[in-house]
XYZ file of C-alpha atoms in Angstrom:
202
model
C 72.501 58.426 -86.569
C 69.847 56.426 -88.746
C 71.770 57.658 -91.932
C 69.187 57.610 -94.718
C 69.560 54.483 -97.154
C 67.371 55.224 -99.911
C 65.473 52.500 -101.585
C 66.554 50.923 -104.573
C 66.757 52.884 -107.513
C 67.454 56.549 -106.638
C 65.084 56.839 -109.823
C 62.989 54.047 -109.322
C 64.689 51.695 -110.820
C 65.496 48.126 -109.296
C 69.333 47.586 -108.030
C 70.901 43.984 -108.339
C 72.816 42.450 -105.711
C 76.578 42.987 -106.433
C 77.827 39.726 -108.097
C 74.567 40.096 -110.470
C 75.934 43.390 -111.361
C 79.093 42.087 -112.667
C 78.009 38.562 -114.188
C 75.758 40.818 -116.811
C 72.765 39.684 -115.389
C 69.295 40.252 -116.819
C 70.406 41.651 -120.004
C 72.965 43.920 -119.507
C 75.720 45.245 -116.744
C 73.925 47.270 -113.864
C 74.617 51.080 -114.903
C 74.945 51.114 -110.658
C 77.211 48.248 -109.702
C 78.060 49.603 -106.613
C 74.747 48.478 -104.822
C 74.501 45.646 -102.710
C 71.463 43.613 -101.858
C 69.596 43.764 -98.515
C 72.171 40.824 -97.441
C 75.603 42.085 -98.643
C 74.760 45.063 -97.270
C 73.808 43.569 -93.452
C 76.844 41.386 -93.847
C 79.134 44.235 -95.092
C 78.283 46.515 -92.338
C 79.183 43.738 -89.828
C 82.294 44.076 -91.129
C 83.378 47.064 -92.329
C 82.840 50.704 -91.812
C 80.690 52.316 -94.593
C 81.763 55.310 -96.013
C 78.861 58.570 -96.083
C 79.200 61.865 -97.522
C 76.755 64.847 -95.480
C 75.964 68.193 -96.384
C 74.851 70.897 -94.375
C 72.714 73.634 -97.311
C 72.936 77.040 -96.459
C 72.216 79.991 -98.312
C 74.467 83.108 -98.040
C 74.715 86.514 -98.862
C 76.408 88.848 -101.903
C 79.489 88.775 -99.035
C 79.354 84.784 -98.730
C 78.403 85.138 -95.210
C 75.851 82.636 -93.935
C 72.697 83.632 -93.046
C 70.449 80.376 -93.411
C 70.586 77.024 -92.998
C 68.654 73.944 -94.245
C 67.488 71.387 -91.758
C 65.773 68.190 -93.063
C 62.458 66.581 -91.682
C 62.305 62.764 -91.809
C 60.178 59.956 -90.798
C 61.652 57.255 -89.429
C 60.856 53.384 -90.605
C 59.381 53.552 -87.207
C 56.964 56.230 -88.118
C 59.446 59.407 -85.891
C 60.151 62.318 -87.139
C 63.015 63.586 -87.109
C 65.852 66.272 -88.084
C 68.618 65.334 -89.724
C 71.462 66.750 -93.042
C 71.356 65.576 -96.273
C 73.578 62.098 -95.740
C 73.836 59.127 -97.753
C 76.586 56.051 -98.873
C 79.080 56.916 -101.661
C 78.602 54.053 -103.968
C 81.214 52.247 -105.569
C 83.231 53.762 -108.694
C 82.424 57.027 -107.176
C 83.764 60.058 -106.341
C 83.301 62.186 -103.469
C 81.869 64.830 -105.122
C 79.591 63.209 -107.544
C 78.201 61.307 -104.045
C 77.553 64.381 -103.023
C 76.049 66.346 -105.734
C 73.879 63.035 -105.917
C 72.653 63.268 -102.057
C 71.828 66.758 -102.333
C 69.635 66.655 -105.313
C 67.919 63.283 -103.841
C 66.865 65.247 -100.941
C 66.235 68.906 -102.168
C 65.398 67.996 -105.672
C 67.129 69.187 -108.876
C 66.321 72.964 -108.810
C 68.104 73.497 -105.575
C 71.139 74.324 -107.764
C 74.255 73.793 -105.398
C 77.868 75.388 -105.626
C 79.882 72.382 -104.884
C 83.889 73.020 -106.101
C 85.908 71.078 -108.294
C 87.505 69.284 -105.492
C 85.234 69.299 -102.206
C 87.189 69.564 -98.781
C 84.854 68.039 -96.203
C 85.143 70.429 -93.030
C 85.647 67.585 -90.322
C 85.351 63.959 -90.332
C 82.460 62.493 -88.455
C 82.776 58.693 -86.996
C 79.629 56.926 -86.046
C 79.477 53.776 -83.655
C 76.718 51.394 -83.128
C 78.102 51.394 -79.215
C 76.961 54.842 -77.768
C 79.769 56.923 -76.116
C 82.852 55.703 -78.325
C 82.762 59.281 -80.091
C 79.947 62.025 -80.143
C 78.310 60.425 -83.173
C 75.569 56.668 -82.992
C 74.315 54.853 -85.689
C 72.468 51.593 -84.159
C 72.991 49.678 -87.276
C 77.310 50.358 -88.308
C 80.316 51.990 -88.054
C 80.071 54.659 -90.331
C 82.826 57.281 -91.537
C 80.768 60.723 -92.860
C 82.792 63.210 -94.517
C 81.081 66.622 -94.005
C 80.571 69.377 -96.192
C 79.295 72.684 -96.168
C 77.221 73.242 -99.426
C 76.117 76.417 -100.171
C 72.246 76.078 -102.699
C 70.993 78.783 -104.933
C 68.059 77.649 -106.232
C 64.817 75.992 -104.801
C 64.602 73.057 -102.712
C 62.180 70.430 -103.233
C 62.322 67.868 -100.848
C 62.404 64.575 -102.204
C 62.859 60.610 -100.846
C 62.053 60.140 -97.465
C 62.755 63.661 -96.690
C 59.649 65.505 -95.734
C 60.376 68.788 -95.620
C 63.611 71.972 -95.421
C 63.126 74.103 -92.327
C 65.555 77.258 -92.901
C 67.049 78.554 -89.859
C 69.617 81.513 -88.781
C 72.612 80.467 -87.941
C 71.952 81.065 -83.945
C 68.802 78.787 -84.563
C 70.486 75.796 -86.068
C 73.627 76.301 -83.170
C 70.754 75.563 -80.530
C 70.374 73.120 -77.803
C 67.128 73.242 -78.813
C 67.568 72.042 -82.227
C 70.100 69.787 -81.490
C 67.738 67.663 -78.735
C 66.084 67.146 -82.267
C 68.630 65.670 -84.655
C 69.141 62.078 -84.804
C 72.426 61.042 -84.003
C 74.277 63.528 -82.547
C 74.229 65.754 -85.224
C 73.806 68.690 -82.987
C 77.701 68.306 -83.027
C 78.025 67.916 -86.390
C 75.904 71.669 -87.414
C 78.038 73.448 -84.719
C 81.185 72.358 -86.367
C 79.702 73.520 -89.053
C 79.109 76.799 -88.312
C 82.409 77.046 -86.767
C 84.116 76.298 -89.875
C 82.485 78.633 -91.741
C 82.742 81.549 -89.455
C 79.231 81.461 -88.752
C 79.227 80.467 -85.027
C 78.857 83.355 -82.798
């Protein structure tokens, strides 16, 4: 899967480890305690399964019907490119929705304008193992639980962190083998099921 971790500082600003965080460190609590260092966060993935939030953008018609979808192009640390969904960790002290809304503009910038509801229902549950075969989802690095969402933007994206670019698709476009031979991570799966649960699958 290769979930994106962006660097510290979603604004360019430094993150402490954790227990710096809470001790007040350096002047002041960190306004993002949730963030671990480069350690904590090896040692907590060899532990524990980290919770992600994805979102598949589409845009849609006066009817609400699909008719485009937003596929992200990223370079890998190793220099790949690849396509991939907007994805990311919720941190701690955060909600679901606010991890979301967070993700989204990170990678499409903050004129993409999406319509995210007061209470998001993710449309399926995706589970990632570092083992390949355990479920239709890999991430070398963790076990990883994604909660997926369909998030419908209005406005325009921007790509922004490591993401390079926004290819929009049709529907029968993203739904190809094709496309999916592309995304990292089985994520193939993941757009179809989106589609599905949207009505959009044909």
């Amino acid at each position: 899967m290769r979930t994106p971790d962006p660097e510290p500082g979603d604004n360019g600003d430094e993150r402490e480890p954790l227990s710096a965080s809470f001790s007040g460190a350096q002047g002041g609590p960190n306004p993002n305690p949730g963030w671990l260092s480069e350690v904590e966060l090896a040692e907590a993935r060899r532990r524990l399964p980290m919770l992600y939030v994805e979102a598949l953008p589409v845009r849609t018609d006066g009817m609400g019907t699909v008719t485009q979808v937003g596929i992200l192009l990223r370079a890998t640390p190793l220099g790949e490119m690849t396509r991939t969904l907007v994805s990311g960790r919720v941190r701690y002290g955060e909600t679901v929705r606010d991890a979301l809304f967070r993700h989204l503009e990170n990678d499409l910038g903050p004129m993409a304008f999406p319509l995210l509801p007061p209470s998001p229902t993710p449309f399926t549950v995706a589970e990632y193992f570092p083992l390949p075969g355990v479920s239709a989802f890999h991430d070398d690095r963790q076990h990883a639980v994604a909660l997926a969402f369909v998030v419908p933007v209005t406005g325009t994206c921007e790509p922004r962190q490591d993401a390079l670019e926004v290819t929009w698709l049709s529907p029968e476009e993203a739904a190809s083998d094709a496309l999916s031979d592309e995304m990292e991570g089985g994520r193939g799966t993941l757009i179809r099921q989106a589609l599905a649960s949207v009505g959009a699958l044909r």
